[in-house]
mmCIF file of C-alpha atoms in Angstrom:
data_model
loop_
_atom_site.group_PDB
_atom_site.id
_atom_site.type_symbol
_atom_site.label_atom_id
_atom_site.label_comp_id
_atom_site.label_asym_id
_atom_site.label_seq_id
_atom_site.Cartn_x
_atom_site.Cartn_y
_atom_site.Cartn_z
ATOM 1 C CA UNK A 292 -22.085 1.476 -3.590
ATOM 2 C CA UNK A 293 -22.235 -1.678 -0.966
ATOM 3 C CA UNK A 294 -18.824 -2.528 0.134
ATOM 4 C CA UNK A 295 -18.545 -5.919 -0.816
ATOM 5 C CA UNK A 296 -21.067 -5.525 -3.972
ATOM 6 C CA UNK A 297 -19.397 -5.235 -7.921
ATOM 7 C CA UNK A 298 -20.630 -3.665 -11.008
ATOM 8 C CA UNK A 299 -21.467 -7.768 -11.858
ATOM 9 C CA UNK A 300 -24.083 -7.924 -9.180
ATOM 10 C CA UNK A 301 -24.519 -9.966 -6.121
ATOM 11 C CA UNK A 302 -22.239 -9.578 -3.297
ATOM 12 C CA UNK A 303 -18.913 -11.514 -1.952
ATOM 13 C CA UNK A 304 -21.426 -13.106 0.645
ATOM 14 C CA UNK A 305 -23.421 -14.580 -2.094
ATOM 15 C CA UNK A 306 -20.367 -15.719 -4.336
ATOM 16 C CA UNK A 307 -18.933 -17.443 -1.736
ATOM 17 C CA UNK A 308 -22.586 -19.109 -0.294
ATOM 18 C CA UNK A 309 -22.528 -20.365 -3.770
ATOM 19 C CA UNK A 310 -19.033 -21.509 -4.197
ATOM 20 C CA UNK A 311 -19.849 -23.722 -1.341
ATOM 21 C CA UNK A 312 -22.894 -24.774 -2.531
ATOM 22 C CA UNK A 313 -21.904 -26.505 -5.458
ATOM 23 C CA UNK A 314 -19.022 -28.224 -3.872
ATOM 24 C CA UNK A 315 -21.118 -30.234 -1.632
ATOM 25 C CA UNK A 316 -22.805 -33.107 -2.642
ATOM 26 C CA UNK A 317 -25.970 -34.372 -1.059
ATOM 27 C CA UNK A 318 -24.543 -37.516 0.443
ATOM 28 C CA UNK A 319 -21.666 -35.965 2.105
ATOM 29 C CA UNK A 320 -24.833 -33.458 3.630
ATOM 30 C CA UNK A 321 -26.248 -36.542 4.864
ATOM 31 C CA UNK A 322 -29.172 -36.291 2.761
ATOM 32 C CA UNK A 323 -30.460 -39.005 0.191
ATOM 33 C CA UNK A 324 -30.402 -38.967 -3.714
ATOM 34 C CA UNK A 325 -33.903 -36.931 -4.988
ATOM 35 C CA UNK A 326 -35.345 -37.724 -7.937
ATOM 36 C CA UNK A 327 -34.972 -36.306 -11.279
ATOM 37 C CA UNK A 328 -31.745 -35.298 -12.800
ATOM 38 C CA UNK A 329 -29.759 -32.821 -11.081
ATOM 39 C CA UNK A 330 -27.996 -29.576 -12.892
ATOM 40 C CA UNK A 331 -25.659 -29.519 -10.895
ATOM 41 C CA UNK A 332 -23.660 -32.435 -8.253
ATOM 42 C CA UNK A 333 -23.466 -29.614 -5.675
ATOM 43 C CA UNK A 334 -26.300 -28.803 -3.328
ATOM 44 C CA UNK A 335 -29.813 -27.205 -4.413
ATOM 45 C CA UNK A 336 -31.101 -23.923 -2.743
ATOM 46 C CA UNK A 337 -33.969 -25.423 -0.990
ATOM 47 C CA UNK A 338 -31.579 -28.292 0.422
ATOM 48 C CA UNK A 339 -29.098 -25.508 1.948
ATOM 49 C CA UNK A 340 -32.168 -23.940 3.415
ATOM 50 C CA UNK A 341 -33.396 -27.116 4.692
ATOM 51 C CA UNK A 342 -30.174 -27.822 6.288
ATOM 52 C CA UNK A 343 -29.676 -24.571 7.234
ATOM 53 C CA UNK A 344 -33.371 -23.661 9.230
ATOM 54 C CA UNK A 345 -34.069 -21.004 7.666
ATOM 55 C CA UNK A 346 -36.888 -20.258 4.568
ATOM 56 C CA UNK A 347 -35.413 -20.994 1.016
ATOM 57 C CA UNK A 348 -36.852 -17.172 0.019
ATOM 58 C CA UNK A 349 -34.450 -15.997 2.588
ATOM 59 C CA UNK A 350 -31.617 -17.815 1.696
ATOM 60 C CA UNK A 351 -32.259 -17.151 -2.270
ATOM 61 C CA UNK A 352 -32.506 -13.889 -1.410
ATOM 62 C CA UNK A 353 -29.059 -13.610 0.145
ATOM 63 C CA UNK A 354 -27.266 -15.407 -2.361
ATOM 64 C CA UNK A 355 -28.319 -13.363 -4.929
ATOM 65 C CA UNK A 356 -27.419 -9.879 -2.392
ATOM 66 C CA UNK A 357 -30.888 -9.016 -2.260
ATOM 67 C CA UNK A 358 -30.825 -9.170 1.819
ATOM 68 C CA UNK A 359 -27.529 -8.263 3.053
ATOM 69 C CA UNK A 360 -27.781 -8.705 6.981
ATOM 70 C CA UNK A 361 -27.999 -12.149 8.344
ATOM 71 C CA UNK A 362 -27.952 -12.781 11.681
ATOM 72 C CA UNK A 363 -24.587 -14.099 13.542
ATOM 73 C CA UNK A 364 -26.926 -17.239 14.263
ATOM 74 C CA UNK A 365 -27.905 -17.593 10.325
ATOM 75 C CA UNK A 366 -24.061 -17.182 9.534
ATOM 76 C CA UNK A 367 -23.305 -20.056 12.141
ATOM 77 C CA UNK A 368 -26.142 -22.116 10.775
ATOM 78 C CA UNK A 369 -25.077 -21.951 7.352
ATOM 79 C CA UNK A 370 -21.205 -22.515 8.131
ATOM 80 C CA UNK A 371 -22.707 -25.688 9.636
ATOM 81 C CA UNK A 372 -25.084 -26.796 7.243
ATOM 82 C CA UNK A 373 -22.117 -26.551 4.645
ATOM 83 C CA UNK A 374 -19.244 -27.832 6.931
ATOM 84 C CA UNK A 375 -16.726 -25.279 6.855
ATOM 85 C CA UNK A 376 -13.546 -25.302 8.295
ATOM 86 C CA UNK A 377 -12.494 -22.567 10.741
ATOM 87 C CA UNK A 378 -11.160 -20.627 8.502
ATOM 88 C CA UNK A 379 -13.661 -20.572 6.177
ATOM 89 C CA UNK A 380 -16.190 -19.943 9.093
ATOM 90 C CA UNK A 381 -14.198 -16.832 9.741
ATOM 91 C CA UNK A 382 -14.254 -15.769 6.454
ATOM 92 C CA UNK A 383 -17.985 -15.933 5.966
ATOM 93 C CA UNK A 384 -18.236 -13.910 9.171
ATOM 94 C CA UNK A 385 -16.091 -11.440 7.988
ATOM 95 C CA UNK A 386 -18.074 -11.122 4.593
ATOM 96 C CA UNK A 387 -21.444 -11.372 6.360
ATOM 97 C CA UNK A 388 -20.255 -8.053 8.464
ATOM 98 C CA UNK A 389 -19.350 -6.905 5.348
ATOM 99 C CA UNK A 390 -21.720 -6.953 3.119
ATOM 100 C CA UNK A 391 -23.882 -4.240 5.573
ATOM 101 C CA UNK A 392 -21.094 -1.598 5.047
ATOM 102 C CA UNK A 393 -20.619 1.186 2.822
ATOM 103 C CA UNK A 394 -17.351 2.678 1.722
ATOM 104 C CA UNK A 395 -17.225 6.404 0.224
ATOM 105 C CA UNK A 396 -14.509 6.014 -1.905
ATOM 106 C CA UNK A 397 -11.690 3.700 -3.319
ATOM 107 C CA UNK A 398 -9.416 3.135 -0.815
ATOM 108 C CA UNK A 399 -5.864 3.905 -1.940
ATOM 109 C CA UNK A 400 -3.109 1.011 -2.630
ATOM 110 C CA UNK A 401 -1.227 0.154 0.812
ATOM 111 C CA UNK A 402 2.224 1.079 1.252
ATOM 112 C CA UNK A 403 5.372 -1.242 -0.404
ATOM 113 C CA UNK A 404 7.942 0.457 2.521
ATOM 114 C CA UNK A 405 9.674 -2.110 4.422
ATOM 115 C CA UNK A 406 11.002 -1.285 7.384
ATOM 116 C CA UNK A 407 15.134 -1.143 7.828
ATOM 117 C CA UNK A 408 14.595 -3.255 10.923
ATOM 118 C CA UNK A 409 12.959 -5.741 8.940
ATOM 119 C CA UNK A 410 15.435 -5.474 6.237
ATOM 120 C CA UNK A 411 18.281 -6.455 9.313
ATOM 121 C CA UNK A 412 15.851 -9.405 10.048
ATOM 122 C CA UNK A 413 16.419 -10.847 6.519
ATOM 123 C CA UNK A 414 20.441 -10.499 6.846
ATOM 124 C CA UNK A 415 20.123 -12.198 10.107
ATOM 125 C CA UNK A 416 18.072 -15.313 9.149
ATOM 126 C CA UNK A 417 20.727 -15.971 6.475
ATOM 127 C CA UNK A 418 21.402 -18.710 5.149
ATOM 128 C CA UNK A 419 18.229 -19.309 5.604
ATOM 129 C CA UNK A 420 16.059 -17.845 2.298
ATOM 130 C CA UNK A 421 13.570 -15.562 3.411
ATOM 131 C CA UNK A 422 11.500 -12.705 1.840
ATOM 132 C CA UNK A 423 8.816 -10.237 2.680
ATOM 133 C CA UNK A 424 5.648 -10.110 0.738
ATOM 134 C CA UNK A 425 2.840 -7.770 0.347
ATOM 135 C CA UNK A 426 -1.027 -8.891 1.223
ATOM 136 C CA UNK A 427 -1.379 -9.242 -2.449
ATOM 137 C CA UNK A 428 2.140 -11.028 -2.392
ATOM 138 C CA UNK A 429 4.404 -8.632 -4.474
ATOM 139 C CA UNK A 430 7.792 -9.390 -3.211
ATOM 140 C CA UNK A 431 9.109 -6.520 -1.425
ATOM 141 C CA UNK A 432 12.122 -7.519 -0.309
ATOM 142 C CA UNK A 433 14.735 -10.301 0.087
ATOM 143 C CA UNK A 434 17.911 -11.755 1.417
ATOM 144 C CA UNK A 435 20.197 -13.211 -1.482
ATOM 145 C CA UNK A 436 18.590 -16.749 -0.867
ATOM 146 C CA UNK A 437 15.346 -15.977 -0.353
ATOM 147 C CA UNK A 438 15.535 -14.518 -4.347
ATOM 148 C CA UNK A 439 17.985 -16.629 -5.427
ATOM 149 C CA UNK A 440 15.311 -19.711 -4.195
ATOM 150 C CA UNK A 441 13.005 -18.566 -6.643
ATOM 151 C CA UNK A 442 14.343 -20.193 -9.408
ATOM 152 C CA UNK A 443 14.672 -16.770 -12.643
ATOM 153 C CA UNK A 444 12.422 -14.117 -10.769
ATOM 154 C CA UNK A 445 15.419 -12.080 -11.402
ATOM 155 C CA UNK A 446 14.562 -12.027 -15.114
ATOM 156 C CA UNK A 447 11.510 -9.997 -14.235
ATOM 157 C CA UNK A 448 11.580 -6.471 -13.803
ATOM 158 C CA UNK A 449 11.684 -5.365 -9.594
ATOM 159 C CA UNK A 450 8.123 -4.258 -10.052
ATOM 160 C CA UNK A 451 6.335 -7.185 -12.059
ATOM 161 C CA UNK A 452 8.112 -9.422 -9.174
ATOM 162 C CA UNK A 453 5.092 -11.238 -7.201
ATOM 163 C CA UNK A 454 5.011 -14.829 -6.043
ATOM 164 C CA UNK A 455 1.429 -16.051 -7.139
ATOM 165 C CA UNK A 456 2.105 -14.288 -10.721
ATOM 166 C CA UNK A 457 5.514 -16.333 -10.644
ATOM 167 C CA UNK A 458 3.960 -19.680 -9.554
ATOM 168 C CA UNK A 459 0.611 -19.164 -12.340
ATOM 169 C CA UNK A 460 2.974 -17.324 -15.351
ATOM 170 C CA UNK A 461 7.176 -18.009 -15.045
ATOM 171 C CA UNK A 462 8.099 -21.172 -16.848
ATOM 172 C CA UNK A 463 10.541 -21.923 -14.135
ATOM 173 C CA UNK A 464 8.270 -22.603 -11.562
ATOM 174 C CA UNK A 465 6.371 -25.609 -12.525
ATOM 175 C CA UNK A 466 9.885 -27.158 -12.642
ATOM 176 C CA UNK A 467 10.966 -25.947 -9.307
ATOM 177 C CA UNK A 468 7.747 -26.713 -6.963
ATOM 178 C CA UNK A 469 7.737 -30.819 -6.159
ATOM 179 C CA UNK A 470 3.873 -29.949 -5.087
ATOM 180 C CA UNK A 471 2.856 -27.034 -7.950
ATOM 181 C CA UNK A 472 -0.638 -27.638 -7.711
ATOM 182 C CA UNK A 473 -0.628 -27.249 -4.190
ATOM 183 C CA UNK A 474 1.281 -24.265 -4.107
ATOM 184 C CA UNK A 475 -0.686 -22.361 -6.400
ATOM 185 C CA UNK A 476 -4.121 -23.515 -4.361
ATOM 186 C CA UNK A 477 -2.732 -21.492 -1.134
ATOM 187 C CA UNK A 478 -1.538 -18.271 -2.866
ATOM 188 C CA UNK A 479 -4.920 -18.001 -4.758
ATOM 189 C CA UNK A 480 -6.623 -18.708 -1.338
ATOM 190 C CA UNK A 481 -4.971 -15.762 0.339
ATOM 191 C CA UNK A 482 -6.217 -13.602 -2.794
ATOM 192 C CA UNK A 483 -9.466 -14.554 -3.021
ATOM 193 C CA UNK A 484 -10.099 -14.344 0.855
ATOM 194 C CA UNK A 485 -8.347 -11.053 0.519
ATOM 195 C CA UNK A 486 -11.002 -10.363 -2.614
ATOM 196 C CA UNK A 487 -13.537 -11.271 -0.010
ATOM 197 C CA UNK A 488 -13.063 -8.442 2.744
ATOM 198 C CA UNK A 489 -11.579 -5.886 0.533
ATOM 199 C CA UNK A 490 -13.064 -6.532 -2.681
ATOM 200 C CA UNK A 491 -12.438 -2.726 -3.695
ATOM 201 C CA UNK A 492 -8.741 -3.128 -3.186
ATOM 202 C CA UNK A 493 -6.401 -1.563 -6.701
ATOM 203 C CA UNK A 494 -3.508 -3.768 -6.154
ATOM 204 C CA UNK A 495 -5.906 -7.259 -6.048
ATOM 205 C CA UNK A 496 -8.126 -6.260 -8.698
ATOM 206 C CA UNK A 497 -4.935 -5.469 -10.964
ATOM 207 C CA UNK A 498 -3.626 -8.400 -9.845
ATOM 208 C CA UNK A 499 -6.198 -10.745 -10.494
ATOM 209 C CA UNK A 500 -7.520 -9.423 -13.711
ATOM 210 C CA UNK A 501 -4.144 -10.176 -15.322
ATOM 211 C CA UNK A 502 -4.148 -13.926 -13.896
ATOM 212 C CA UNK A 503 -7.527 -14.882 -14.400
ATOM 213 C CA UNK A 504 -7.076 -13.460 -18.392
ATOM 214 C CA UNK A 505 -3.634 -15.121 -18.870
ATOM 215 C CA UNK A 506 -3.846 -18.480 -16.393
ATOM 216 C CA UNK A 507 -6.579 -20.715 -16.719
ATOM 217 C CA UNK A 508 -5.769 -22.478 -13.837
ATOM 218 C CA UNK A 509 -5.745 -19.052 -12.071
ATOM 219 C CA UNK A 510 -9.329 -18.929 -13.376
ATOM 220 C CA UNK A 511 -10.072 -22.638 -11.835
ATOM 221 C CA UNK A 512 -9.058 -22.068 -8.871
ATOM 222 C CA UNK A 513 -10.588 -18.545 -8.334
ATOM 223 C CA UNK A 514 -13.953 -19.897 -9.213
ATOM 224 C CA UNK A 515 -13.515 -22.575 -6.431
ATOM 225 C CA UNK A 516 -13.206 -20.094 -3.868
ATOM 226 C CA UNK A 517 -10.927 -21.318 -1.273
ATOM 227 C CA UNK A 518 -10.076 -19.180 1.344
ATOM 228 C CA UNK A 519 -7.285 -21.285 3.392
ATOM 229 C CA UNK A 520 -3.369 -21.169 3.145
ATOM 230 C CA UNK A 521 -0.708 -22.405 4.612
ATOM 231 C CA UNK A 522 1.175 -20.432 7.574
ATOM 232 C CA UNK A 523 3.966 -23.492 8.007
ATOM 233 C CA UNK A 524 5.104 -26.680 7.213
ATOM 234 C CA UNK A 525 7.350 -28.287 4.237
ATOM 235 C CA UNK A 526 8.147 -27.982 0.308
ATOM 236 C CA UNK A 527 10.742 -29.587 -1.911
ATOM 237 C CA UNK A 528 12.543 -27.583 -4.429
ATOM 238 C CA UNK A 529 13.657 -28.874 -7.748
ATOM 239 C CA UNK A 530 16.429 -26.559 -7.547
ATOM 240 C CA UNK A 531 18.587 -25.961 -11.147
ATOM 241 C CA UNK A 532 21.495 -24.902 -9.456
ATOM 242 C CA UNK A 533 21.380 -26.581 -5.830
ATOM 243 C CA UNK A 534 19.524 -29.747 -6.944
ATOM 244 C CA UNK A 535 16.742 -31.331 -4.771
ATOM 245 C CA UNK A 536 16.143 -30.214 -1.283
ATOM 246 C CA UNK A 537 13.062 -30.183 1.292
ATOM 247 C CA UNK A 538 12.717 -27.392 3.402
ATOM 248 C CA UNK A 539 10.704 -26.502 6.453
ATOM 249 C CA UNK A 540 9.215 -22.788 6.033
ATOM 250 C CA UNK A 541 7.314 -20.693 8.404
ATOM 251 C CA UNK A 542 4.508 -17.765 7.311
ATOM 252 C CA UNK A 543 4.491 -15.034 9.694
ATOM 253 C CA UNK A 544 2.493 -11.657 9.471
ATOM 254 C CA UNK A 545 4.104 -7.969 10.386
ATOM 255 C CA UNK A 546 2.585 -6.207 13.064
ATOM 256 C CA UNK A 547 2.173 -2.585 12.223
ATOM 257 C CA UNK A 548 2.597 -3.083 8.561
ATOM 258 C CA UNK A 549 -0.293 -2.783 5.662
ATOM 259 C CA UNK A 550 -0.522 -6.867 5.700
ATOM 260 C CA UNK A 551 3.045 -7.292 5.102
ATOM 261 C CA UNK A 552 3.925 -10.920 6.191
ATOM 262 C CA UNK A 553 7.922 -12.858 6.453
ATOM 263 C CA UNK A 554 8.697 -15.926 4.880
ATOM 264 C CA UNK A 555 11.486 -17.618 5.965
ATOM 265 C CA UNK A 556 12.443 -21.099 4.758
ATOM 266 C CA UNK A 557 14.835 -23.545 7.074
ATOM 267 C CA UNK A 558 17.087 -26.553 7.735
ATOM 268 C CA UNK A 559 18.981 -28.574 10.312
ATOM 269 C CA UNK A 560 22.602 -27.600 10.482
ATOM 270 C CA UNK A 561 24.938 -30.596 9.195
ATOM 271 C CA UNK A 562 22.257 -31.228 6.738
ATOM 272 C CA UNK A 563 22.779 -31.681 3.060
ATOM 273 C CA UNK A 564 20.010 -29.321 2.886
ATOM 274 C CA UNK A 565 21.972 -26.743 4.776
ATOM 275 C CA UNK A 566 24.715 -27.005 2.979
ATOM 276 C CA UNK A 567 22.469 -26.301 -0.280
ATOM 277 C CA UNK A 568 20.976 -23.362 1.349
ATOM 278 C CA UNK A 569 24.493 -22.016 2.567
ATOM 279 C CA UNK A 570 25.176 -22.459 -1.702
ATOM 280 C CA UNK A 571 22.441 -20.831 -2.747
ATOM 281 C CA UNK A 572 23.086 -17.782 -0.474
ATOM 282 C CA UNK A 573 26.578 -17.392 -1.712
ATOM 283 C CA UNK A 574 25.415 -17.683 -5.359
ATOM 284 C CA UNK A 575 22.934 -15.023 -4.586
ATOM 285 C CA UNK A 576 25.402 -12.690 -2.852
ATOM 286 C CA UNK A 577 27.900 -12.994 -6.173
ATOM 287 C CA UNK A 578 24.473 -12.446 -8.634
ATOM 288 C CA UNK A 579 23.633 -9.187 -6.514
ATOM 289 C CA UNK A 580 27.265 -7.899 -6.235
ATOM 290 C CA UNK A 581 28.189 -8.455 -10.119
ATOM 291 C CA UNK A 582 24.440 -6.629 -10.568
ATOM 292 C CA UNK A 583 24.805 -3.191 -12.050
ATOM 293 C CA UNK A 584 23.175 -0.382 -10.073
ATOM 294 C CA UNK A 585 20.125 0.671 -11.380
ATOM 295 C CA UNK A 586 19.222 4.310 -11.991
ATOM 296 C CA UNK A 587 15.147 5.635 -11.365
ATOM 297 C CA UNK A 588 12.911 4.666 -14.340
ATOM 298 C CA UNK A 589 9.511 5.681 -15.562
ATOM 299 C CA UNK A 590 6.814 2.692 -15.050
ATOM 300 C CA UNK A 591 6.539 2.361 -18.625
ATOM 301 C CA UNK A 592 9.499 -0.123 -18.074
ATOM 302 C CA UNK A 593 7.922 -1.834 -15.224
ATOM 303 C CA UNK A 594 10.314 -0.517 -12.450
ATOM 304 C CA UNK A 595 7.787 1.674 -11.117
ATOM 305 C CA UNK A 596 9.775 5.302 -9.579
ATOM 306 C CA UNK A 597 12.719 3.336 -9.023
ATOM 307 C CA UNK A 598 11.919 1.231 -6.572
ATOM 308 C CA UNK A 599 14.075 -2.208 -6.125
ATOM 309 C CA UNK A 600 13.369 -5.640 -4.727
ATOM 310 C CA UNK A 601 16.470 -5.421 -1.520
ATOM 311 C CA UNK A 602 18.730 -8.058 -1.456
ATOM 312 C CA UNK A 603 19.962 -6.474 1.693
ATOM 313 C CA UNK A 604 23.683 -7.621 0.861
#
């Protein structure tokens, strides 16, 4: 089996090559309107090629995974013709190299450990809510405000906790996120670029399966195939128990970890915003304290061997 190919056909090269494809229209290619009705408002093969400089049999050929080794100049050529970002340059380097490969087996789900150093790291940043996430973003491990933030995760069993199925499926969270629609574009961008160079991986394809069956705008958005998130910047919070509040929050990735990656959300001291934040880490501290210790269950009830989302209070 070709890494990068699935039992639907094609590859993750041409998906994305034609992902692209229909979201550009000929104008913003700089070419003018043909004539005849189009099928679709995105770009035709031949115009791609065109664009592109290379033969339309080539490039129908490698959207449909039939030739799976283009050049680093044909890659470049096409990010052009299609004008990607650099992220999305990246990305269709990465599945370019890709789609070349073999892989002998099923590689086995990455590790959920955190580290106990990392688990200090979340008790220091307090107030300040922050969590650690897993590539597919499970939720791995938290400080009472980074849980407490997310507004009736604690309803869900330890093991079913995962930020993109909380944004797409918890009723709370339309509520809570001021920009939803954004929020749910950059966690299904880190999937699907994650689908892109490890399409193979258990924990995505588990993942995904579920959304894209119960979400529809899961299902929108996966079929758009954007590959970009967000690393920093600013969200407001609709907050049930702290009210309103804006928040600057920084994404950071783990060295030395299976794509493990810190969130950590922040405000100015003297703030109103602080003072919410030093709130919601005190209400979180009293939920985990009055919790009742859990004993190991069988992952028939969703808890996996045991295993518990660390409030590291």
């Amino acid at each position: 089996m070709t890494r990068g190919t699935t039992s639907g056909g094609g590859t993750e090269l041409g998906r994305f090559l034609r992902a692209r494809r229909a979201r550009l229209t000929p104008t913003e290619a700089g070419l003018a309107a043909g004539a005849g009705v189009r099928r679709t408002p995105g770009l035709r093969r031949e115009e791609l090629a065109t664009l592109a400089g290379i033969s339309i049999d080539y490039y129908t050929r490698l959207e449909r995974g039939k030739e799976t080794r283009p050049s680093p100049q044909v890659v470049d050529a096409l990010a052009r013709a299609l004008q990607l970002e650099d992220d999305e340059h990246e990305h269709l380097r990465s599945l370019a190299q890709l789609a070349a490969r073999t892989v002998p087996e099923a590689p086995a789900p990455p590790s959920r450990t955190v580290r106990p150093g990392v688990k200090l790291l979340l008790e220091s940043l307090r107030p300040g809510p922050a969590y650690v996430v897993s590539r597919t973003n499970d939720l791995l491990a938290a400080n009472p405000g980074g849980l407490r933030l997310l507004a009736g995760i604690e309803e869900w069993p330890v093991r079913q906790r995962n930020i993109t199925r909380y944004v797409f499926l918890h009723p709370a969270a339309r509520e809570l996120f001021d920009d939803w629609d954004n929020q749910i574009r950059g966690g299904v961008a880190r999937l699907r670029a994650l689908a892109g160079t490890d399409p193979d991986a258990p924990d995505l394809a588990q993942l995904a399966g579920e959304l894209l069956l119960k979400s529809p705008d899961f299902a929108r958005l996966w079929e758009r195939y954007d590959v970009k998130g967000h690393a920093h910047g600013r969200k407001t919070f609709h907050h049930p128990e702290v009210g309103d509040l804006t928040l600057g929050y920084q994404n950071m990735l783990l060295e030395g970890t299976p794509g493990h990656r810190l969130l950590t959300y922040y405000a100015e001291p003297g703030t109103p915003e602080h003072d919410a934040l030093v709130l919601l880490d005190l209400l979180g501290s009293q939920s985990s304290s009055e919790r009742p210790t859990r004993t190991a269950r069988s992952p028939a009830d969703g808890e996996g061997r045991g295993e518990s989302t660390s409030t590291t209070s």
